[in-house]
Coordinates of C-alpha atoms and ligand atoms in Angstrom, one line a residue:
X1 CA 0.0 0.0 0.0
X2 CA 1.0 3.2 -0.9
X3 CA 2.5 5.6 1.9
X4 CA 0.6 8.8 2.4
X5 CA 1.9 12.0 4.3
X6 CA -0.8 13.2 6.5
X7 CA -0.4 17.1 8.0
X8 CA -2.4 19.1 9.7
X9 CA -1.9 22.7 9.5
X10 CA -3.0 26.3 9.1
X11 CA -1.8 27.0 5.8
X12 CA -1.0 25.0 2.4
X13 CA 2.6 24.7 2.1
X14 CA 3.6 23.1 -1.7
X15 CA 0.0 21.5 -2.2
X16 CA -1.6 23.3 -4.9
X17 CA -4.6 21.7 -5.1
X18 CA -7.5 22.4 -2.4
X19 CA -10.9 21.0 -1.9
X20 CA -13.5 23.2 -0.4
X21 CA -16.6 22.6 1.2
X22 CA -20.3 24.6 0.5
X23 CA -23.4 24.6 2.3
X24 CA -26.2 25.1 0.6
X25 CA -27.9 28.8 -0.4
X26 CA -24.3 30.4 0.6
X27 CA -23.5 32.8 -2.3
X28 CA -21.9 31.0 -5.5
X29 CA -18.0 31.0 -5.7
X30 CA -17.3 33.8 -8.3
X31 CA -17.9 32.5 -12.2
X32 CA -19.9 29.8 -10.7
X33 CA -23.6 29.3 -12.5
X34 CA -26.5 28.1 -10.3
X35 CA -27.6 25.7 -13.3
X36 CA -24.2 24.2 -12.8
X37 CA -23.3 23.9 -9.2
X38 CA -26.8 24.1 -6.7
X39 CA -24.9 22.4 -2.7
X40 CA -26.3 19.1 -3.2
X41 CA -24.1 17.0 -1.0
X42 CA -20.9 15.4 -3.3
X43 CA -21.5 17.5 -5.6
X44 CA -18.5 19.0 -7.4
X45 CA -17.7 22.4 -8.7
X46 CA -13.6 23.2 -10.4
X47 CA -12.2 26.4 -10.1
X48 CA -9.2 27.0 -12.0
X49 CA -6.8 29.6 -11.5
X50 CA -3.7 29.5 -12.7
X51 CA -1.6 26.4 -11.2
X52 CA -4.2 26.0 -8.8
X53 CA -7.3 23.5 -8.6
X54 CA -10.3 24.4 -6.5
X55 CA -13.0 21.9 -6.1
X56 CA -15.8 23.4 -4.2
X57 CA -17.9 20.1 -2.8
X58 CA -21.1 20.7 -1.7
X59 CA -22.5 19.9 2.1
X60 CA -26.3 19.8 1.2
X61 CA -28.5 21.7 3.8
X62 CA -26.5 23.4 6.9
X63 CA -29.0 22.1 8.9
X64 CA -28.5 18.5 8.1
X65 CA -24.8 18.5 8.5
X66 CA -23.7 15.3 10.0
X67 CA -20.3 13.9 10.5
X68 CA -20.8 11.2 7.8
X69 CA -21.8 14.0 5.5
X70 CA -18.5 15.6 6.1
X71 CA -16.7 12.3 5.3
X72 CA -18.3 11.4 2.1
X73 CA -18.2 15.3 1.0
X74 CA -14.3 14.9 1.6
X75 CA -14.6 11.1 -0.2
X76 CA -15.9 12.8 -3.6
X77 CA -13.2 15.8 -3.2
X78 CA -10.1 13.5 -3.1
X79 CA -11.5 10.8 -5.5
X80 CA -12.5 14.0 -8.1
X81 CA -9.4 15.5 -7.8
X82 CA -7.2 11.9 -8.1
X83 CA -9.3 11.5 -11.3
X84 CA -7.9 14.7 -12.9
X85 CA -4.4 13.6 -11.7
X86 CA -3.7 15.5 -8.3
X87 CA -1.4 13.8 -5.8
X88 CA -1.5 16.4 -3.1
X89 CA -4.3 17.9 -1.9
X90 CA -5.4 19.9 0.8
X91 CA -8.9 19.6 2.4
X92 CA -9.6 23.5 3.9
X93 CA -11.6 22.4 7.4
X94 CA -11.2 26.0 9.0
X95 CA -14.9 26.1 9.4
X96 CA -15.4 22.4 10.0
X97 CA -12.6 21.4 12.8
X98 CA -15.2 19.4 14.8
X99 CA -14.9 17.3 11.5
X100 CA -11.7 16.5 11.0
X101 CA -11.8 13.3 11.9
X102 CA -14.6 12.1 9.8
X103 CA -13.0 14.1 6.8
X104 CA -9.7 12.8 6.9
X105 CA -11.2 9.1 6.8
X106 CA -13.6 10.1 4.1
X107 CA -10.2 11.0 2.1
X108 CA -8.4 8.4 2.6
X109 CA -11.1 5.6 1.9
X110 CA -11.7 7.2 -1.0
X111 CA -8.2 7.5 -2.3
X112 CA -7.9 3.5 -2.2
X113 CA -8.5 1.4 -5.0
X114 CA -7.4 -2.5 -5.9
X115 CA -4.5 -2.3 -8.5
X116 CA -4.9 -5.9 -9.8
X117 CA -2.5 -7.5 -11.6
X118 CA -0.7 -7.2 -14.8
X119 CA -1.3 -3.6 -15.5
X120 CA 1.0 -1.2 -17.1
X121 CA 3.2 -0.2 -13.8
X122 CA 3.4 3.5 -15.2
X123 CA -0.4 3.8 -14.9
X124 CA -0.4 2.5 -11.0
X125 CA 0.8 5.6 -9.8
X126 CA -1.7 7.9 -11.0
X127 CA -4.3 8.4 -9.0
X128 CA -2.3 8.2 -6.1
X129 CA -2.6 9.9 -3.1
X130 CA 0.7 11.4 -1.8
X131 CA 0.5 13.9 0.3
X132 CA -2.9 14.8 2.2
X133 CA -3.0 18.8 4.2
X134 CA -5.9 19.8 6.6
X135 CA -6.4 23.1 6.8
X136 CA -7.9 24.5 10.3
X137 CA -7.6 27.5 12.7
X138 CA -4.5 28.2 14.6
X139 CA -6.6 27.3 17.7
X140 CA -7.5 24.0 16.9
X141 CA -4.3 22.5 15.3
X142 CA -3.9 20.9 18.5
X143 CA -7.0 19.2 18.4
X144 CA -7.4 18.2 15.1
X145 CA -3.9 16.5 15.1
X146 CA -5.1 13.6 17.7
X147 CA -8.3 13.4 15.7
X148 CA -5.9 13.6 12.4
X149 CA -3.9 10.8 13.8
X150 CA -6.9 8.1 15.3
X151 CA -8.6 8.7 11.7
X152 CA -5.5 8.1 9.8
X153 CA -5.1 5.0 11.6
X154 CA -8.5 3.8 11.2
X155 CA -8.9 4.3 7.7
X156 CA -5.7 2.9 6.5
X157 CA -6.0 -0.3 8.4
X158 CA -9.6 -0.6 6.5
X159 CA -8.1 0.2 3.6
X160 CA -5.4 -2.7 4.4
X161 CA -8.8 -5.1 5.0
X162 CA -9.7 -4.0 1.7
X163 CA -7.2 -4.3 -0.3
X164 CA -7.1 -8.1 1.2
X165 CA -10.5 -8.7 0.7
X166 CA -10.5 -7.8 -3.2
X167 CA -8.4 -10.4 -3.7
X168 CA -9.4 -13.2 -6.1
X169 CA -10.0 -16.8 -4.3
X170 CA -7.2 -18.4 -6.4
X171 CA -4.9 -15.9 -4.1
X172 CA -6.4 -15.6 -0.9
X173 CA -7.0 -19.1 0.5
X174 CA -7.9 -19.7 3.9
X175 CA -3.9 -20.2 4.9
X176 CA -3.2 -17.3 3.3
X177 CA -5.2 -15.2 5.3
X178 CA -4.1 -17.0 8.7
X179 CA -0.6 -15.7 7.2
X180 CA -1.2 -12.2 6.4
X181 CA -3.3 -12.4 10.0
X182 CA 0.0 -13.0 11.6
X183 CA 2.4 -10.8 9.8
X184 CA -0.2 -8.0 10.8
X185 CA -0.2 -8.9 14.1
X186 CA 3.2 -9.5 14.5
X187 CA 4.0 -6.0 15.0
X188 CA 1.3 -5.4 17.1
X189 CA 0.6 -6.1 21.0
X190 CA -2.1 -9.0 19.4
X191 CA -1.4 -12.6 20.1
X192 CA -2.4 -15.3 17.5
X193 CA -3.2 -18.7 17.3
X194 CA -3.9 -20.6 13.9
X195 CA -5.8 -24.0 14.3
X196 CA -4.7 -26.1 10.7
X197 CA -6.7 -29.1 9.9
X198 CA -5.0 -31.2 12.2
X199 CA -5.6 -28.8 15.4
X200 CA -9.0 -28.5 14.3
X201 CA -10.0 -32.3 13.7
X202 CA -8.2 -32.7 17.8
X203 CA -10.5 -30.2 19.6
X204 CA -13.6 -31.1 17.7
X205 CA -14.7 -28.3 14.8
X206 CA -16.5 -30.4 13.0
X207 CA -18.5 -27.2 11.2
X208 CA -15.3 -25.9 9.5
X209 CA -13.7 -29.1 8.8
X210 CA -16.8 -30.0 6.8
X211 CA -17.1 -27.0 4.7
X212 CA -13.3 -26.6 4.1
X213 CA -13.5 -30.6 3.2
X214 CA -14.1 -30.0 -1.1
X215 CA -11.2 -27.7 -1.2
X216 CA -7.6 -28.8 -1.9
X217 CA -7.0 -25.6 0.3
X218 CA -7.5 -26.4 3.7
X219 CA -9.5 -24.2 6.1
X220 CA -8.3 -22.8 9.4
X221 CA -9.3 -21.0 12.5
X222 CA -7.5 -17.8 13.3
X223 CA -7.8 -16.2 17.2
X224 CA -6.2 -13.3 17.8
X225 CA -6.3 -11.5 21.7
X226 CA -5.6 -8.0 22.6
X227 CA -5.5 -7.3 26.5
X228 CA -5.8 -3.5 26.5
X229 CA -8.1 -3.9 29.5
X230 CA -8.0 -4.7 33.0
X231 CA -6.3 -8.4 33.5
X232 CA -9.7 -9.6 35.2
X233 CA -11.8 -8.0 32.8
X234 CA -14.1 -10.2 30.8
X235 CA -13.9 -9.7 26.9
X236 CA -16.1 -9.3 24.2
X237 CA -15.8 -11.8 21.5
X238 CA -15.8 -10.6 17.8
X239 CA -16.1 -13.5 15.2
X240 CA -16.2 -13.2 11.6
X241 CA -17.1 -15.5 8.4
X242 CA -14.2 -15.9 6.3
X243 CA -15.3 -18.2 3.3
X244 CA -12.7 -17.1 0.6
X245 CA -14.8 -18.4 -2.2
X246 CA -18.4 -19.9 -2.0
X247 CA -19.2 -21.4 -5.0
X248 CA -22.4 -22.9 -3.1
X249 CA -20.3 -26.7 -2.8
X250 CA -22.1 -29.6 -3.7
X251 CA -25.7 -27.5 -3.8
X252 CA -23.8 -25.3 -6.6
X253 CA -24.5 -21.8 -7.2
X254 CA -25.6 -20.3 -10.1
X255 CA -23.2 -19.0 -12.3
X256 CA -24.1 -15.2 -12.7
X257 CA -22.2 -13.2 -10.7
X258 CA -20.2 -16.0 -9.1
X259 CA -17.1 -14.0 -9.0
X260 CA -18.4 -11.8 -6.5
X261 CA -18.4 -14.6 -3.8
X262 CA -14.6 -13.9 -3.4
X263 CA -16.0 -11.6 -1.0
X264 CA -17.5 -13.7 1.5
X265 CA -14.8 -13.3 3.6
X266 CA -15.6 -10.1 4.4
X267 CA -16.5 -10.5 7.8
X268 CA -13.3 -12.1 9.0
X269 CA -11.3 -9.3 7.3
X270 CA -13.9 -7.1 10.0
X271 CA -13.0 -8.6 12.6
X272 CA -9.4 -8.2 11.6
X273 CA -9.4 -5.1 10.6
X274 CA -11.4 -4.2 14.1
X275 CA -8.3 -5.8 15.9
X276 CA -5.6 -4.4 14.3
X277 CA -7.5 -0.9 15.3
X278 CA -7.9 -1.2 18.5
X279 CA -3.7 -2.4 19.2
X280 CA -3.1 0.4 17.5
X281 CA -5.6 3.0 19.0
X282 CA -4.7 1.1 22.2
X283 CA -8.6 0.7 23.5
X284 CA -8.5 0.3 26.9
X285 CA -10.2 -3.5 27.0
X286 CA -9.8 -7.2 26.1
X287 CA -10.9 -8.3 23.0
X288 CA -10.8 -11.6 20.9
X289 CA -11.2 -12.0 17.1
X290 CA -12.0 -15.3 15.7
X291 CA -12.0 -15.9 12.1
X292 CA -12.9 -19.1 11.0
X293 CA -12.3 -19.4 7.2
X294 CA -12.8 -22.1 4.5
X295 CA -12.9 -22.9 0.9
X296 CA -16.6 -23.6 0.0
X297 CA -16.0 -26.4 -3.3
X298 CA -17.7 -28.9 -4.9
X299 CA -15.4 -32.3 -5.6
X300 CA -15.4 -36.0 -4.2
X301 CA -14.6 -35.2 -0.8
X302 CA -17.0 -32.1 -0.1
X303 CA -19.6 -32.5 2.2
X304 CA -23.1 -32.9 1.4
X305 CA -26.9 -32.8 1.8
X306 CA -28.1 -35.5 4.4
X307 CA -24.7 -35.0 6.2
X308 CA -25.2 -34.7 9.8
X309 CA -21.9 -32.5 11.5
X310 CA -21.4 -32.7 14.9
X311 CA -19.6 -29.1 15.9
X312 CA -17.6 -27.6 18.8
X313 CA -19.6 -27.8 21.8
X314 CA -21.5 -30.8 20.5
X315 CA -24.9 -29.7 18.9
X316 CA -25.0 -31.3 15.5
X317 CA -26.4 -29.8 12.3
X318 CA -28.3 -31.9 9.4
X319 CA -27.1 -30.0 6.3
X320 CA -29.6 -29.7 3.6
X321 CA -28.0 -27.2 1.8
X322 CA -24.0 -27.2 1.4
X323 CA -24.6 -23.4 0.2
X324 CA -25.7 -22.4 3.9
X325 CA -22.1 -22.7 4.6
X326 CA -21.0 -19.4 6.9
X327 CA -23.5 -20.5 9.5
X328 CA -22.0 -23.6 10.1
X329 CA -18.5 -22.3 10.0
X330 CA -19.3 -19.4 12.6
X331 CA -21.5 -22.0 14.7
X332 CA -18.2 -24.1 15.5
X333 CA -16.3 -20.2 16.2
X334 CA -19.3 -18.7 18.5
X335 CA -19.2 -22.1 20.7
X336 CA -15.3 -21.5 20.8
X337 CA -16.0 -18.0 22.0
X338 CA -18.4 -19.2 24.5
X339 CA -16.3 -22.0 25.9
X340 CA -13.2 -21.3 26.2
X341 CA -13.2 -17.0 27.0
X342 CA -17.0 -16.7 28.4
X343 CA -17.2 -13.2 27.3
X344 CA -19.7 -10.8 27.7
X345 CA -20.9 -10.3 24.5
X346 CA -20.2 -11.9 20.9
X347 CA -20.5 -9.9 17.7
X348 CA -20.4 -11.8 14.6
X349 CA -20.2 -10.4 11.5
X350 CA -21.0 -12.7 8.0
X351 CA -22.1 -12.4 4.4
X352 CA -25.0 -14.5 5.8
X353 CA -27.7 -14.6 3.5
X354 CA -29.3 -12.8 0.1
X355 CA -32.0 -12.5 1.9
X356 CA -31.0 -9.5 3.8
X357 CA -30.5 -7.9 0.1
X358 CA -33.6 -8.3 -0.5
X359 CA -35.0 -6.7 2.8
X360 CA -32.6 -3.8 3.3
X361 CA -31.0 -3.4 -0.3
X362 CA -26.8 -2.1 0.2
X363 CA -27.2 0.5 2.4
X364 CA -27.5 -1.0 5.4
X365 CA -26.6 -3.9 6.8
X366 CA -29.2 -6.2 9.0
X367 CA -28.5 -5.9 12.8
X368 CA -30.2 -9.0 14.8
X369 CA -30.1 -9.3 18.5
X370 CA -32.3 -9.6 21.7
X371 CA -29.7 -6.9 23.4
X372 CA -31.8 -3.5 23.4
X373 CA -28.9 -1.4 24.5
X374 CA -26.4 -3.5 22.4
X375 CA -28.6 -2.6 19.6
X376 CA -29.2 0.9 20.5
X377 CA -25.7 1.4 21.0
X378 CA -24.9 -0.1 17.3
X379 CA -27.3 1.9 15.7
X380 CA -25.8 5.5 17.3
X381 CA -22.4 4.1 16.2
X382 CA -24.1 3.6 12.4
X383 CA -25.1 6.8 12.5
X384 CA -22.0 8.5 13.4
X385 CA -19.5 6.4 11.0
X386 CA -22.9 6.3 7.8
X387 CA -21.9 2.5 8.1
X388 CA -25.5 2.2 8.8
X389 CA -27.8 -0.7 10.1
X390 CA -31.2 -1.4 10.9
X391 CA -32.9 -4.0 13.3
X392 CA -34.3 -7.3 12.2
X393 CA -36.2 -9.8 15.0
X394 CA -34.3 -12.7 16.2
X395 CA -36.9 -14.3 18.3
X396 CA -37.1 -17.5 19.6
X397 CA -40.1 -18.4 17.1
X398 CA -37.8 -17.9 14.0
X399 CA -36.0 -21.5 15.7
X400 CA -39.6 -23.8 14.4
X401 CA -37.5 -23.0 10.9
X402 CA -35.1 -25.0 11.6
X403 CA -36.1 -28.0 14.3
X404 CA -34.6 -30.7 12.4
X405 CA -35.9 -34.5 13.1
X406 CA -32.1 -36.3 13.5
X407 CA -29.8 -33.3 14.8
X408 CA -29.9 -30.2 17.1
X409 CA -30.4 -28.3 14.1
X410 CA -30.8 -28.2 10.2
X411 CA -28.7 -25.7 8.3
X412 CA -31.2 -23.7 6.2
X413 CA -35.7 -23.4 7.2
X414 CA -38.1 -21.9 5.2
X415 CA -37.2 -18.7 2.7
X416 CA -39.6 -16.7 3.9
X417 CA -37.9 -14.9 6.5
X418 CA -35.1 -16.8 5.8
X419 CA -32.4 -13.6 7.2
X420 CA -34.5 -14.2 10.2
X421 CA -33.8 -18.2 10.3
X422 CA -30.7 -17.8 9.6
X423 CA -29.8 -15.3 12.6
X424 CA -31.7 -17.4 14.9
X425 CA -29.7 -20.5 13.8
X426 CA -26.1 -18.2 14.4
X427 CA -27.3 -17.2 18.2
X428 CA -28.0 -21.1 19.2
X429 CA -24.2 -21.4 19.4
X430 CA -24.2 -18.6 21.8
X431 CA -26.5 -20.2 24.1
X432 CA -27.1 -17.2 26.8
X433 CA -24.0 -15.2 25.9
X434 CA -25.2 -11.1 24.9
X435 CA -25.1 -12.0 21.1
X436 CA -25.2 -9.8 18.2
X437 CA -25.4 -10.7 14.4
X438 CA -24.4 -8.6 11.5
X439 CA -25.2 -9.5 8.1
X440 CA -23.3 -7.7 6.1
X441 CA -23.9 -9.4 2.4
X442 CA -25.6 -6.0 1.1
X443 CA -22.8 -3.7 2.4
X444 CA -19.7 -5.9 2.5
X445 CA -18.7 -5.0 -1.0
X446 CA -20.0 -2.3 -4.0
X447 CA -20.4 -3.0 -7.5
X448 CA -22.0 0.1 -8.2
X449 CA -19.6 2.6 -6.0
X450 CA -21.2 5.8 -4.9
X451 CA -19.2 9.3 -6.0
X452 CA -16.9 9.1 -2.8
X453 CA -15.8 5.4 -2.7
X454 CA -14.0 3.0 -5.7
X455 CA -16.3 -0.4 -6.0
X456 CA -15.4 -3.6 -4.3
X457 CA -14.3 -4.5 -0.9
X458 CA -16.3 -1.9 1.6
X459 CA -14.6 -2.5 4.7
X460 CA -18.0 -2.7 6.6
X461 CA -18.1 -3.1 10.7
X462 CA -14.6 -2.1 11.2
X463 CA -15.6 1.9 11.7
X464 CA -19.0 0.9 13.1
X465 CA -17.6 -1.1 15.5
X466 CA -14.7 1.1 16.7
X467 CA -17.1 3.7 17.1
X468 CA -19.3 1.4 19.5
X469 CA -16.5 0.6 21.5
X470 CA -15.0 3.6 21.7
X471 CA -18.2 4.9 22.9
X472 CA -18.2 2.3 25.6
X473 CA -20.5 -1.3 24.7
X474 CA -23.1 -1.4 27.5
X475 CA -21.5 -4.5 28.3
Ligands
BES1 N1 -22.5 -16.1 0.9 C1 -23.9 -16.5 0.7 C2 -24.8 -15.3 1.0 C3 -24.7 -14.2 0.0 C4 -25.4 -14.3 -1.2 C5 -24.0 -13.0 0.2 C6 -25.4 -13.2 -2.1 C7 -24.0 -12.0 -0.7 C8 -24.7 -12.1 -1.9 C9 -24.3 -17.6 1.6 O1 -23.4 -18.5 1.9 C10 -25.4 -18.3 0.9 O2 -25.2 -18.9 -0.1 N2 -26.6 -18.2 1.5 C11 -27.8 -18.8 0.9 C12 -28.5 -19.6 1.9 C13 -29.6 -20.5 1.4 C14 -29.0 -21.6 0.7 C15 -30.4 -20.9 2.5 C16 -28.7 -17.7 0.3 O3 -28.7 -16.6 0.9 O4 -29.2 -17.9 -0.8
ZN2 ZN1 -23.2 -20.1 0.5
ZN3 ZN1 -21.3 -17.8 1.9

């Protein structure tokens, strides 16, 4: 990845190219039509005087301000502004220092995008990002610089996850990731432990063994721990789905849009990216990340419909459909959680289901849990980041689904409500543990990117998360 030099300031020094923020109904910048430019939010005006660029981005309505606004506002500058070949640029905040932080992640999400392979080196480095200024009042330079510094951290790490998860299946298999898990963490106060197919077959994970079984690339379990917190201190459990293909397995997928299922992994790189974050922002509490992670293939060894599994803390799961996959992965993880760290709450974040598509669509991701103040607390933290969610029911009656007549459970119910099943059929594994389920399989990745993001890998969870933690989990 690409070094960028982050400054925060109160003047441009040798960046001669500034992005500009407008609030709607403020007088037009000189030379400016109104039937050209009207302060609709991400929209994009370019002055141009002499050497220098202005982009004037608009904010929308001053009343609607939010910090989100602020960070996709910032997004569409730097990603207009790389498009007409600018590698320095300076984002003028003098009337926005409460948003700093919001602004400076907006610009550097936005300046990422996958290089993929092959393609003529001399074009890689346009579009680059270089240098980055933040322009604010003398007053505040002192403020904005820690908010300059957590945001630069937090945004290059999901970046990092990114970058990662847009890699193709034939390049990220589930030992690759437990590698690139462990060179991150190695520099990091994060401890890791990789379970290989051996480790996994001796303390009983049954779940991921049997989806990882089709693939000549073997699944694995990462864990990673960071004890920022008190050495008694319970912590909270974060466990992400981490299939790095799904082509469905012996109930095949489909082949339209196939591809795309290289990103079902984009809830272990969450959790990941959520780890790395919080050794680096040094969060003052104990967290584990577990990332179970598996090939999902068809082939003579791959498991199959009528299989019955028997998974980490012994419940056992008829599989009628080897395409409902991530549950049975994360079931064998969430026991794990529960078992061996009782912590006081589980997150789990998967590409669950299509189902939660068609309910929410990709803006926001489905939030499931019987915690109210977990749930408030995740929907304040949406708000704040714009990595939005919305509540869906989890209870207890969504379980008739899937009553199965020969194990605890069977792996997919009815398709009505079938985001709803499939939640219910994640929390069993967490028994009484506080448990919250993201599905993320709307947001996780973009195919049709919005003005202040590149498509593919989103990132999803990582800000939204930090945010809630940050803010303290009512735990
Ligand atoms: N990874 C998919 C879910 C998915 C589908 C994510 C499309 C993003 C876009 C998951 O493993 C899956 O295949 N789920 C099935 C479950 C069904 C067989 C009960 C689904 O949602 O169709
Ligand atoms: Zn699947
Ligand atoms: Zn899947």
């Amino acid at each position: 990845m690409p070094s960028l030099k982050l400054d925060v300031r109160v003047s441009t020094v040798g960046t001669p190219d500034l992005v500009t923020f407008f609030v709607k109904g403020s007088p037009l910048p000189p030379g400016v039509p109104a039937s050209e430019f009207d302060g609709a939010t991400c929209a994009t005006v370019l002055l141009r005087d002499k050497n220098q660029r202005t982009l004037v981005v608009g904010l929308g309505d001053k009343d609607k301000i939010e910090p989100d606004t602020l960070r996709r506002a910032a997004g569409a500058g730097i990603k207009h502004l790389l498009k007409l070949g600018s590698t320095e640029i300076a984002l003028d905040l003098t009337v926005y220092a409460d948003h700093v932080g919001p602004a400076i992640e907006g610009a550097i999400l936005a300046s990422y995008k996958f290089e993929g392979f092959g393609k003529d080196p001399a074009k890689k480095s346009r579009g680059t990002l270089a240098r980055l200024q933040v322009l604010v009042k003398e007053n505040e330079v002192t403020v904005a610089r820690v908010q300059a510094r957590d945001a630069e951290i937090v945004a290059n790490i999901s970046n990092a996850m990114r970058d990662i998860g847009n890699l193709p299946g034939n390049m990220l298999t589930p030992a690759i990731l437990a590698e690139k898990a462990q060179e991150l963490a190695k520099s990091r106060a994060l401890t890791v432990k990789i379970w290989n197919e051996r480790h996994l077959a001796r303390d009983g994970f049954g779940g991921i063994l049997a989806v990882g079984k089709g693939s000549t690339n073997p699944p694995r379990l990462i864990v990673l721990e960071y004890r920022g917190g008190g050495k008694r201190e319970t912590p909270i459990a974060l466990v992400g789905k981490a299939v790095t293909f799904d082509t469905g397995g012996i109930s095949i997928k489909p082949g339209a849009a196939m591809d795309e299922m290289k990103w079902d992994k984009m809830g272990g790189l969450a959790v990941l990216g959520i780890m790395l974050a919080a050794a680096d922002l040094k969060l003052p509490l104990n967290l584990i990340g577990l990332i179970p992670s598996a090939e999902n293939m068809p082939g003579p060894d791959a498991y199959r419909p009528g299989d019955i599994i028997t998974t980490r803390d012994g419940k056992t799961i008829e599989v009628l459909n080897t395409d409902a996959e991530g549950r049975i992965i994360l079931a064998d993880a969430i026991a794990h959680a529960r078992l061996t760290y009782k912590p006081s709450a589980i997150i789990e974040y998967s590409t669950l289901t299509g189902a939660v598509i068609m309910a929410l669509g990709h803006r926001r991701a489905g939030l499931f849990t019987s915690d109210n103040n977990l749930q408030a607390a995740f929907i304040t933290a949406g708000r704040s980041t714009g990595e939005l969610v919305w509540a869906l029911p989890v209870d207890e009656e969504y379980k008739e689904g899937i009553q199965s007549e020969v194990a605890t459970v069977k792996n997919i119910g009815p398709r009505e409500g079938s985001a709803c099943v499939s939640a219910s059929f994640v929390k069993t594994w967490a028994e009484e543990t506080p448990f919250v389920h993201f599905d993320i399989a709307g947001v996780a990745w973009t195919t049709k990117p919005p003005a202040h993001l590149e498509g593919g890998a989103t990132g999803f969870g990582i800000r939204l998360t930090l945010a809630a933690l940050r803010a303290g989990l009512p735990v």
